[in-house]
Short mmCIF file of C-alpha atoms in Angstrom, two decimals:
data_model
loop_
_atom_site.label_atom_id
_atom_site.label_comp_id
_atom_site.label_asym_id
_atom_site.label_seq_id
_atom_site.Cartn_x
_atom_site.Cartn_y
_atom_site.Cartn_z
CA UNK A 1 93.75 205.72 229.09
CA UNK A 2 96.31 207.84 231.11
CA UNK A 3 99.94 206.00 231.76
CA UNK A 4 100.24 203.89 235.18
CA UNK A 5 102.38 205.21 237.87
CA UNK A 6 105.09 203.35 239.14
CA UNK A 7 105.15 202.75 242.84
CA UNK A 8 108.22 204.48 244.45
CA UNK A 9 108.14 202.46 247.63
CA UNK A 10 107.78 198.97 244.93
CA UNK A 11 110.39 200.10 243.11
CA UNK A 12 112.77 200.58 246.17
CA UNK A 13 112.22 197.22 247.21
CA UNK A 14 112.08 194.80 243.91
CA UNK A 15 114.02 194.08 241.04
CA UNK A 16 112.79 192.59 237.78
CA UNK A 17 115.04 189.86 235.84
CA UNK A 18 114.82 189.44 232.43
CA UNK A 19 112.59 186.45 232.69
CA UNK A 20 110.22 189.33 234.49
CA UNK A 21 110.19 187.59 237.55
CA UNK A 22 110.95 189.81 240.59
CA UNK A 23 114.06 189.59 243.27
CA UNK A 24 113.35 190.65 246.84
CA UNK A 25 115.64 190.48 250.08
CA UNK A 26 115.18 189.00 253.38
CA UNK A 27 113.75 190.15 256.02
CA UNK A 28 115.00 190.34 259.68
CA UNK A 29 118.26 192.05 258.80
CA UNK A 30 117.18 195.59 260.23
CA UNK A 31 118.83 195.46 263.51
CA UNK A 32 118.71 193.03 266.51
CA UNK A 33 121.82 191.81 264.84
CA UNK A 34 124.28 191.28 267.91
CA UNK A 35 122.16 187.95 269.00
CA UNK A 36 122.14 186.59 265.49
CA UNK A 37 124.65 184.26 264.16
CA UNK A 38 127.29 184.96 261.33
CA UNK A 39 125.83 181.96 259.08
CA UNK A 40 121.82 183.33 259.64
CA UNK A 41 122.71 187.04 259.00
CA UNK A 42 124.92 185.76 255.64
CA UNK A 43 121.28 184.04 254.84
CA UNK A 44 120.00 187.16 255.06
CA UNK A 45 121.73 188.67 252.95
CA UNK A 46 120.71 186.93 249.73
CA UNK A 47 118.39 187.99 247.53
CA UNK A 48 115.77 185.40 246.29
CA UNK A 49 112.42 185.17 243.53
CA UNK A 50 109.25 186.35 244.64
CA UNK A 51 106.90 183.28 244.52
CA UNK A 52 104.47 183.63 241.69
CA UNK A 53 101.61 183.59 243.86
CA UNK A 54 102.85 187.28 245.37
CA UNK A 55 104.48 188.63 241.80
CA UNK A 56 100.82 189.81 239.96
CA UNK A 57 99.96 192.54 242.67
CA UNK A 58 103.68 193.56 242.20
CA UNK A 59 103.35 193.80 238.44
CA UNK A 60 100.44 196.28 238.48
CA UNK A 61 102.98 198.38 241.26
CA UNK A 62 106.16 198.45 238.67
CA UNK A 63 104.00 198.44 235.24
CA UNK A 64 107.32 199.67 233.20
#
């Protein structure tokens, strides 16, 4: 059986932890930020755990 590809446009946008769960970041940061407040875009900014319902499709994108 040939070796999996990663998925480039996967790997730009997650990050696996030890535990092999995966860290994303928010959306809504992009731009539109002059009407947003300083507390909601520092929200933003965080980076939280995919939930595990979402994480399997992303483990067959970053197989290594």
């Amino acid at each position: 059986m040939p070796k999996l590809k990663t998925r480039k446009a996967a790997a730009k946008r997650y990050k696996k932890t030890a535990n092999g769960n995966f860290l994303r970041h928010r959306a809504y940061k992009g731009h539109l930020l002059r009407k947003k407040s300083i507390s909601q875009k520092r929200r933003l900014s965080l980076t939280l755990c995919v939930s595990p319902g979402d994480s399997k499709p992303i483990k067959l994108m970053l197989p290594y």
